[in-house]
mmCIF file of C-alpha atoms in Angstrom:
data_model
loop_
_atom_site.group_PDB
_atom_site.id
_atom_site.type_symbol
_atom_site.label_atom_id
_atom_site.label_comp_id
_atom_site.label_asym_id
_atom_site.label_seq_id
_atom_site.Cartn_x
_atom_site.Cartn_y
_atom_site.Cartn_z
ATOM 1 C CA MET A 221 -8.409 -0.409 -8.976
ATOM 2 C CA PRO A 222 -9.809 -0.552 -5.508
ATOM 3 C CA GLN A 223 -9.863 2.549 -3.553
ATOM 4 C CA VAL A 224 -8.305 0.065 -0.912
ATOM 5 C CA SER A 225 -6.467 -3.084 -1.167
ATOM 6 C CA LEU A 226 -5.092 -5.315 1.532
ATOM 7 C CA GLY A 227 -0.958 -4.742 2.266
ATOM 8 C CA HIS A 228 1.788 -5.992 3.557
ATOM 9 C CA PRO A 229 1.035 -7.825 7.021
ATOM 10 C CA ASP A 230 2.722 -5.478 9.562
ATOM 11 C CA ASP A 231 2.088 -8.443 11.941
ATOM 12 C CA GLY A 232 4.168 -10.698 10.142
ATOM 13 C CA GLY A 233 1.089 -13.326 10.083
ATOM 14 C CA ASN A 234 0.049 -15.315 7.826
ATOM 15 C CA GLU A 235 -1.132 -13.662 4.535
ATOM 16 C CA THR A 236 -3.272 -16.758 2.956
ATOM 17 C CA THR A 237 -5.307 -16.185 6.355
ATOM 18 C CA SER A 238 -5.364 -12.418 5.847
ATOM 19 C CA ALA A 239 -6.301 -12.262 2.524
ATOM 20 C CA LEU A 240 -9.212 -14.866 2.612
ATOM 21 C CA ASN A 241 -10.585 -12.798 5.332
ATOM 22 C CA TRP A 242 -10.051 -9.469 3.232
ATOM 23 C CA PHE A 243 -12.250 -11.466 0.547
ATOM 24 C CA GLU A 244 -14.926 -12.380 3.189
ATOM 25 C CA VAL A 245 -15.483 -9.595 4.188
ATOM 26 C CA GLY A 246 -15.632 -7.404 0.708
ATOM 27 C CA GLY A 247 -12.199 -6.826 -0.057
ATOM 28 C CA THR A 248 -10.944 -7.170 -3.854
ATOM 29 C CA GLY A 249 -7.457 -5.881 -3.554
ATOM 30 C CA ILE A 250 -4.054 -7.554 -2.633
ATOM 31 C CA ASP A 251 -1.010 -5.811 -2.434
ATOM 32 C CA THR A 252 2.239 -8.087 -2.344
ATOM 33 C CA ALA A 253 5.980 -8.251 -4.156
ATOM 34 C CA PHE A 254 8.020 -10.916 -4.613
ATOM 35 C CA ASN A 255 10.306 -9.470 -1.636
ATOM 36 C CA TYR A 256 7.371 -9.833 0.645
ATOM 37 C CA TYR A 257 7.905 -13.293 0.840
ATOM 38 C CA ASN A 258 4.484 -14.138 0.639
ATOM 39 C CA GLN A 259 3.255 -14.097 -3.088
ATOM 40 C CA ASP A 260 2.459 -17.773 -2.883
ATOM 41 C CA GLN A 261 0.431 -17.293 -0.112
ATOM 42 C CA VAL A 262 -1.748 -14.742 -1.628
ATOM 43 C CA GLY A 263 -2.276 -17.040 -4.285
ATOM 44 C CA GLU A 264 -3.274 -20.306 -2.360
ATOM 45 C CA ALA A 265 -6.241 -17.235 -0.680
ATOM 46 C CA PHE A 266 -7.302 -16.018 -3.968
ATOM 47 C CA ARG A 267 -7.667 -20.789 -5.114
ATOM 48 C CA GLN A 268 -9.744 -21.487 -1.593
ATOM 49 C CA SER A 269 -11.605 -18.049 -1.833
ATOM 50 C CA GLY A 270 -13.784 -19.859 -4.606
ATOM 51 C CA VAL A 271 -13.650 -15.747 -5.658
ATOM 52 C CA THR A 272 -13.608 -15.493 -9.631
ATOM 53 C CA ARG A 273 -10.411 -13.893 -10.899
ATOM 54 C CA GLU A 274 -11.851 -10.820 -12.591
ATOM 55 C CA LYS A 275 -13.339 -9.864 -9.330
ATOM 56 C CA VAL A 276 -9.896 -9.383 -7.717
ATOM 57 C CA PHE A 277 -7.196 -6.841 -8.455
ATOM 58 C CA ILE A 278 -3.646 -8.183 -7.774
ATOM 59 C CA THR A 279 -0.793 -5.572 -7.209
ATOM 60 C CA THR A 280 2.533 -7.168 -6.927
ATOM 61 C CA LYS A 281 6.544 -5.426 -7.665
ATOM 62 C CA ILE A 282 9.619 -6.269 -8.911
ATOM 63 C CA THR A 283 13.026 -5.576 -7.375
ATOM 64 C CA CYS A 284 15.291 -3.052 -8.808
ATOM 65 C CA PRO A 285 17.963 -4.868 -9.717
ATOM 66 C CA PRO A 286 15.643 -7.567 -10.355
ATOM 67 C CA ASP A 287 16.746 -9.916 -7.736
ATOM 68 C CA PRO A 288 17.749 -12.662 -7.832
ATOM 69 C CA ILE A 289 18.657 -12.465 -11.140
ATOM 70 C CA PRO A 290 22.698 -11.346 -11.404
ATOM 71 C CA GLY A 291 24.254 -9.243 -13.720
ATOM 72 C CA PRO A 292 23.469 -6.266 -15.607
ATOM 73 C CA VAL A 293 19.919 -5.035 -16.069
ATOM 74 C CA THR A 294 18.310 -5.684 -19.037
ATOM 75 C CA PRO A 295 14.452 -5.561 -19.709
ATOM 76 C CA GLN A 296 14.504 -8.762 -20.539
ATOM 77 C CA LYS A 297 15.771 -9.699 -17.130
ATOM 78 C CA ALA A 298 12.777 -7.465 -15.311
ATOM 79 C CA LEU A 299 10.569 -9.559 -17.962
ATOM 80 C CA ALA A 300 12.038 -12.758 -16.437
ATOM 81 C CA ALA A 301 11.311 -11.244 -13.257
ATOM 82 C CA VAL A 302 7.716 -10.688 -13.817
ATOM 83 C CA LYS A 303 7.079 -14.529 -15.058
ATOM 84 C CA ARG A 304 9.000 -15.675 -11.648
ATOM 85 C CA ASN A 305 6.237 -13.058 -9.627
ATOM 86 C CA LEU A 306 3.265 -14.891 -11.979
ATOM 87 C CA GLY A 307 4.755 -18.463 -10.756
ATOM 88 C CA GLU A 308 4.627 -17.659 -7.116
ATOM 89 C CA LEU A 309 1.407 -16.395 -7.578
ATOM 90 C CA GLY A 310 0.188 -19.344 -9.422
ATOM 91 C CA MET A 311 -1.817 -16.877 -12.014
ATOM 92 C CA ASP A 312 -1.672 -16.323 -15.707
ATOM 93 C CA TYR A 313 -1.706 -12.437 -15.078
ATOM 94 C CA VAL A 314 -2.049 -9.373 -12.612
ATOM 95 C CA ASP A 315 -4.067 -6.583 -12.647
ATOM 96 C CA LEU A 316 -0.731 -4.052 -12.260
ATOM 97 C CA MET A 317 2.728 -4.888 -11.515
ATOM 98 C CA LEU A 318 5.082 -1.971 -9.831
ATOM 99 C CA LEU A 319 8.596 -1.467 -10.038
ATOM 100 C CA HIS A 320 8.971 -1.675 -6.749
ATOM 101 C CA PHE A 321 12.213 1.472 -6.643
ATOM 102 C CA PRO A 322 13.993 2.812 -8.327
ATOM 103 C CA CYS A 323 17.338 0.869 -9.302
ATOM 104 C CA THR A 324 20.020 1.451 -6.668
ATOM 105 C CA THR A 325 22.701 0.869 -9.411
ATOM 106 C CA GLY A 326 21.555 4.123 -11.212
ATOM 107 C CA LEU A 327 18.999 5.425 -13.805
ATOM 108 C CA GLU A 328 19.687 3.776 -16.866
ATOM 109 C CA ASP A 329 19.021 0.172 -14.776
ATOM 110 C CA THR A 330 15.794 1.718 -13.820
ATOM 111 C CA LEU A 331 15.032 2.570 -17.170
ATOM 112 C CA ALA A 332 15.535 -0.590 -18.253
ATOM 113 C CA ALA A 333 14.134 -2.607 -15.904
ATOM 114 C CA TRP A 334 10.995 -0.390 -16.809
ATOM 115 C CA ARG A 335 11.144 -1.051 -20.661
ATOM 116 C CA GLY A 336 10.603 -4.666 -18.955
ATOM 117 C CA LEU A 337 7.436 -3.748 -17.398
ATOM 118 C CA GLN A 338 6.102 -2.385 -20.540
ATOM 119 C CA ASP A 339 7.347 -5.555 -22.580
ATOM 120 C CA ALA A 340 5.740 -7.255 -19.773
ATOM 121 C CA GLN A 341 2.268 -5.429 -20.199
ATOM 122 C CA ALA A 342 2.877 -5.963 -24.113
ATOM 123 C CA GLN A 343 2.997 -9.626 -23.739
ATOM 124 C CA GLY A 344 -0.687 -9.764 -21.431
ATOM 125 C CA LEU A 345 0.821 -10.686 -18.590
ATOM 126 C CA VAL A 346 0.060 -7.731 -16.795
ATOM 127 C CA ARG A 347 -3.013 -5.107 -17.248
ATOM 128 C CA ALA A 348 -1.398 -1.937 -16.221
ATOM 129 C CA VAL A 349 2.266 -1.556 -14.931
ATOM 130 C CA GLY A 350 3.606 1.452 -12.167
ATOM 131 C CA VAL A 351 5.986 2.488 -10.165
ATOM 132 C CA SER A 352 6.887 2.911 -6.525
ATOM 133 C CA ASN A 353 8.666 4.951 -4.213
ATOM 134 C CA PHE A 354 9.553 7.408 -7.702
ATOM 135 C CA MET A 355 10.554 10.653 -6.855
ATOM 136 C CA ARG A 356 10.418 13.445 -9.737
ATOM 137 C CA GLU A 357 13.658 12.651 -10.888
ATOM 138 C CA HIS A 358 12.240 9.434 -11.614
ATOM 139 C CA LEU A 359 8.845 10.066 -13.425
ATOM 140 C CA ASP A 360 10.374 12.440 -15.284
ATOM 141 C CA ALA A 361 12.767 10.091 -17.028
ATOM 142 C CA VAL A 362 10.220 7.084 -17.357
ATOM 143 C CA MET A 363 7.434 9.542 -19.034
ATOM 144 C CA ALA A 364 10.520 10.550 -21.264
ATOM 145 C CA LEU A 365 11.032 7.338 -22.294
ATOM 146 C CA GLY A 366 8.078 7.159 -24.110
ATOM 147 C CA GLY A 367 5.710 4.279 -24.670
ATOM 148 C CA THR A 368 2.812 3.362 -21.632
ATOM 149 C CA PRO A 369 3.539 5.717 -18.436
ATOM 150 C CA PRO A 370 2.783 4.761 -15.132
ATOM 151 C CA ALA A 371 -0.652 3.949 -13.910
ATOM 152 C CA VAL A 372 0.466 3.878 -10.242
ATOM 153 C CA ASN A 373 2.894 5.588 -7.839
ATOM 154 C CA GLN A 374 2.927 3.642 -4.755
ATOM 155 C CA CYS A 375 4.906 5.719 -1.904
ATOM 156 C CA ASN A 376 4.720 6.362 1.648
ATOM 157 C CA MET A 377 1.986 8.261 2.643
ATOM 158 C CA SER A 378 0.841 8.884 6.068
ATOM 159 C CA ILE A 379 -0.966 11.931 8.340
ATOM 160 C CA GLY A 380 2.871 11.825 10.088
ATOM 161 C CA SER A 381 4.984 11.870 6.667
ATOM 162 C CA HIS A 382 3.368 13.349 2.955
ATOM 163 C CA ASP A 383 4.949 14.861 0.554
ATOM 164 C CA ASP A 384 2.556 16.857 -0.853
ATOM 165 C CA ASP A 385 4.665 18.189 -3.752
ATOM 166 C CA LEU A 386 5.240 14.830 -5.237
ATOM 167 C CA ILE A 387 1.335 13.911 -4.542
ATOM 168 C CA ALA A 388 0.230 16.906 -6.537
ATOM 169 C CA TYR A 389 2.957 16.627 -9.293
ATOM 170 C CA THR A 390 2.114 12.624 -9.783
ATOM 171 C CA LYS A 391 -1.316 13.630 -10.433
ATOM 172 C CA SER A 392 -0.137 16.213 -12.755
ATOM 173 C CA LEU A 393 1.070 13.346 -14.603
ATOM 174 C CA GLY A 394 -2.043 11.583 -14.509
ATOM 175 C CA ILE A 395 -0.316 9.084 -13.045
ATOM 176 C CA THR A 396 -2.318 7.516 -9.662
ATOM 177 C CA PHE A 397 -0.901 7.931 -6.385
ATOM 178 C CA GLN A 398 -1.473 5.362 -3.761
ATOM 179 C CA ALA A 399 -0.188 5.047 -0.279
ATOM 180 C CA TYR A 400 1.540 2.873 1.595
ATOM 181 C CA SER A 401 1.850 2.617 5.507
ATOM 182 C CA PRO A 402 -0.753 4.872 5.555
ATOM 183 C CA LEU A 403 -0.892 4.287 9.880
ATOM 184 C CA ARG A 404 2.995 4.561 10.045
ATOM 185 C CA HIS A 405 5.171 7.509 11.358
ATOM 186 C CA MET A 406 2.635 8.944 13.524
ATOM 187 C CA SER A 407 0.711 8.283 16.588
ATOM 188 C CA LEU A 408 -3.033 8.126 16.867
ATOM 189 C CA LEU A 409 -2.811 9.652 20.387
ATOM 190 C CA VAL A 410 -3.347 12.651 18.999
ATOM 191 C CA PRO A 411 -6.087 14.922 20.402
ATOM 192 C CA VAL A 412 -7.069 16.568 17.528
ATOM 193 C CA ILE A 413 -7.286 12.879 15.567
ATOM 194 C CA SER A 414 -9.239 11.698 18.552
ATOM 195 C CA ARG A 415 -11.574 15.086 18.139
ATOM 196 C CA VAL A 416 -12.281 14.351 14.625
ATOM 197 C CA ALA A 417 -13.175 11.288 15.147
ATOM 198 C CA ALA A 418 -15.832 11.267 17.838
ATOM 199 C CA ALA A 419 -17.148 14.361 15.927
ATOM 200 C CA HIS A 420 -18.172 11.492 12.821
ATOM 201 C CA GLY A 421 -18.505 8.566 15.458
ATOM 202 C CA VAL A 422 -15.551 6.646 13.585
ATOM 203 C CA SER A 423 -12.477 5.016 14.594
ATOM 204 C CA ASN A 424 -8.627 7.276 14.717
ATOM 205 C CA ALA A 425 -7.767 4.938 12.220
ATOM 206 C CA GLN A 426 -10.397 5.233 9.705
ATOM 207 C CA VAL A 427 -9.892 9.551 10.220
ATOM 208 C CA ALA A 428 -6.379 8.994 9.414
ATOM 209 C CA LEU A 429 -7.043 6.557 6.399
ATOM 210 C CA ARG A 430 -9.891 9.094 4.887
ATOM 211 C CA TRP A 431 -7.403 11.738 5.260
ATOM 212 C CA ILE A 432 -5.377 10.220 2.729
ATOM 213 C CA ASN A 433 -8.488 8.401 0.559
ATOM 214 C CA GLN A 434 -10.793 12.449 0.473
ATOM 215 C CA GLN A 435 -7.551 13.562 -1.664
ATOM 216 C CA GLY A 436 -8.437 11.183 -3.989
ATOM 217 C CA VAL A 437 -5.432 8.799 -2.837
ATOM 218 C CA LEU A 438 -5.726 5.343 -2.703
ATOM 219 C CA LEU A 439 -4.649 3.297 -0.056
ATOM 220 C CA ALA A 440 -2.738 -0.477 0.849
ATOM 221 C CA THR A 441 -3.404 -1.125 4.636
ATOM 222 C CA SER A 442 -2.646 -3.355 6.932
ATOM 223 C CA PRO A 443 -5.270 -4.308 9.295
ATOM 224 C CA GLY A 444 -3.397 -7.702 10.013
ATOM 225 C CA LEU A 445 -6.102 -10.672 10.726
ATOM 226 C CA ASN A 446 -8.721 -8.648 12.419
ATOM 227 C CA GLU A 447 -11.926 -8.540 10.035
ATOM 228 C CA GLU A 448 -13.897 -5.436 12.199
ATOM 229 C CA PHE A 449 -10.584 -3.436 11.064
ATOM 230 C CA MET A 450 -10.977 -4.585 7.850
ATOM 231 C CA ALA A 451 -14.178 -3.805 7.074
ATOM 232 C CA ALA A 452 -13.866 -0.185 8.976
ATOM 233 C CA ASP A 453 -11.065 0.374 6.177
ATOM 234 C CA LEU A 454 -13.134 -0.544 3.195
ATOM 235 C CA ASP A 455 -15.985 1.600 4.682
ATOM 236 C CA LEU A 456 -14.267 5.125 4.647
ATOM 237 C CA GLY A 457 -16.823 6.715 2.049
ATOM 238 C CA ALA A 458 -19.359 6.664 4.778
ATOM 239 C CA PHE A 459 -18.200 10.224 6.231
ATOM 240 C CA THR A 460 -16.605 13.334 4.659
ATOM 241 C CA LEU A 461 -13.652 15.169 6.602
ATOM 242 C CA THR A 462 -14.880 18.697 6.229
ATOM 243 C CA GLU A 463 -11.952 21.647 4.779
ATOM 244 C CA GLU A 464 -11.002 22.878 8.008
ATOM 245 C CA GLU A 465 -10.253 19.146 9.386
ATOM 246 C CA MET A 466 -8.761 18.249 6.633
ATOM 247 C CA SER A 467 -6.428 21.223 6.869
ATOM 248 C CA THR A 468 -5.847 20.671 10.645
ATOM 249 C CA LEU A 469 -4.658 17.191 9.913
ATOM 250 C CA GLY A 470 -2.878 18.149 6.914
ATOM 251 C CA ALA A 471 -0.487 20.377 8.881
ATOM 252 C CA LEU A 472 0.526 17.725 11.810
ATOM 253 C CA GLN A 473 3.430 16.916 10.373
ATOM 254 C CA ASP A 474 4.508 20.272 10.453
ATOM 255 C CA ASN A 475 4.127 21.494 13.435
ATOM 256 C CA GLY A 476 5.702 18.767 14.893
ATOM 257 C CA HIS A 477 2.848 17.039 16.527
ATOM 258 C CA ILE A 478 3.136 13.903 15.408
ATOM 259 C CA ALA A 479 7.158 12.362 15.338
ATOM 260 C CA ILE A 480 8.114 8.721 14.554
ATOM 261 C CA ASN A 481 8.297 6.320 17.033
ATOM 262 C CA ASN A 482 11.178 3.965 18.266
ATOM 263 C CA ASN A 483 12.692 4.602 14.184
ATOM 264 C CA GLY A 484 9.325 4.072 13.007
ATOM 265 C CA LYS A 485 8.314 0.871 14.683
ATOM 266 C CA ASP A 486 4.755 2.621 15.813
ATOM 267 C CA LYS A 487 4.735 0.935 19.514
ATOM 268 C CA THR A 488 2.568 3.962 20.265
ATOM 269 C CA VAL A 489 -0.076 3.794 17.593
ATOM 270 C CA VAL A 490 -3.366 4.637 19.024
ATOM 271 C CA ALA A 491 -6.973 4.453 17.566
ATOM 272 C CA SER A 492 -10.364 3.656 19.091
ATOM 273 C CA ARG A 493 -11.735 1.089 17.402
ATOM 274 C CA GLY A 494 -14.504 -1.072 18.551
ATOM 275 C CA GLY A 495 -14.792 0.023 22.021
ATOM 276 C CA VAL A 496 -12.394 -1.912 23.394
ATOM 277 C CA LYS A 497 -9.814 -0.991 25.316
ATOM 278 C CA ALA A 498 -6.281 -2.002 24.764
ATOM 279 C CA LEU A 499 -2.799 -1.154 25.191
ATOM 280 C CA SER A 500 -0.030 -3.052 22.641
ATOM 281 C CA LEU A 501 2.875 -3.462 21.976
ATOM 282 C CA GLY A 502 2.088 -6.103 19.421
ATOM 283 C CA ARG A 503 -1.680 -5.999 20.420
ATOM 284 C CA LYS A 504 -3.058 -9.192 20.579
ATOM 285 C CA HIS A 505 -6.819 -10.334 18.931
ATOM 286 C CA ASP A 506 -8.441 -13.659 19.530
ATOM 287 C CA ASP A 507 -4.283 -14.717 20.590
ATOM 288 C CA LYS A 508 -3.347 -13.493 16.944
ATOM 289 C CA GLN A 509 -1.075 -10.861 16.714
ATOM 290 C CA ILE A 510 -1.956 -7.630 14.288
ATOM 291 C CA SER A 511 -0.934 -4.812 12.932
ATOM 292 C CA SER A 512 -0.020 -1.954 15.328
ATOM 293 C CA ARG A 513 -3.538 -0.069 16.004
ATOM 294 C CA TYR A 514 -4.267 0.506 19.920
ATOM 295 C CA VAL A 515 -7.667 0.746 20.605
ATOM 296 C CA SER A 516 -9.761 2.966 23.210
#
């Protein structure tokens, strides 16, 4: 599984173009979902790219209860949801299928849906199965069920929002932790982030992403259509944060130095990118709106 995958575009842009750009700069992992409403675009990008199937890693997700299938949750309905996702992608299998979140209708329904994912793997429709937005009690329940355990727990994680106990517990079960929204719930204008970025000669966004990845956590990023941002997101191994830097950055959440802006919609996310100065609510690049990352 790649260290960094292309996640859902923050700007609502066309995923076909975004994914094609991602493949062009060397990215191999794509993260999508039924309720991202772009699986057809992901599949089209793959077909246009000319990249062989074994060289890409496709992650997608089913909802819980399996939308829009009515009635009680059953493994059969979850399996049908998996097949529907494959149909939208135009693929025979995916590399990783996640249960997008615990069922809103209760734990028993969550476990029924999880059994459906296990059945999908047994039938060769998915190479691996996992979960998303699962807390400790949900992980305990699926582990107690037996059979194939989750390969991944994908949850929100950024410098501004991280549940260290959940991350540690997930890893203790042998489950890989993957971060989504790694630049959300934070402002990259925080001086300490800028100082660390300057010390390593990288962007503020790269510091924020490296802080996550250096903890052994995988990433799903949203760089929009910008190939320079994509290449930077894929180049996180080019530098290493010191123990002191890791600790200082991790404490920003606890110290209240980073706050969610505008109910979580980051109007003031700032990162040094490419030596260009911009200040944006929906910053533009090549007349295309890209994800909310300021540059300095």
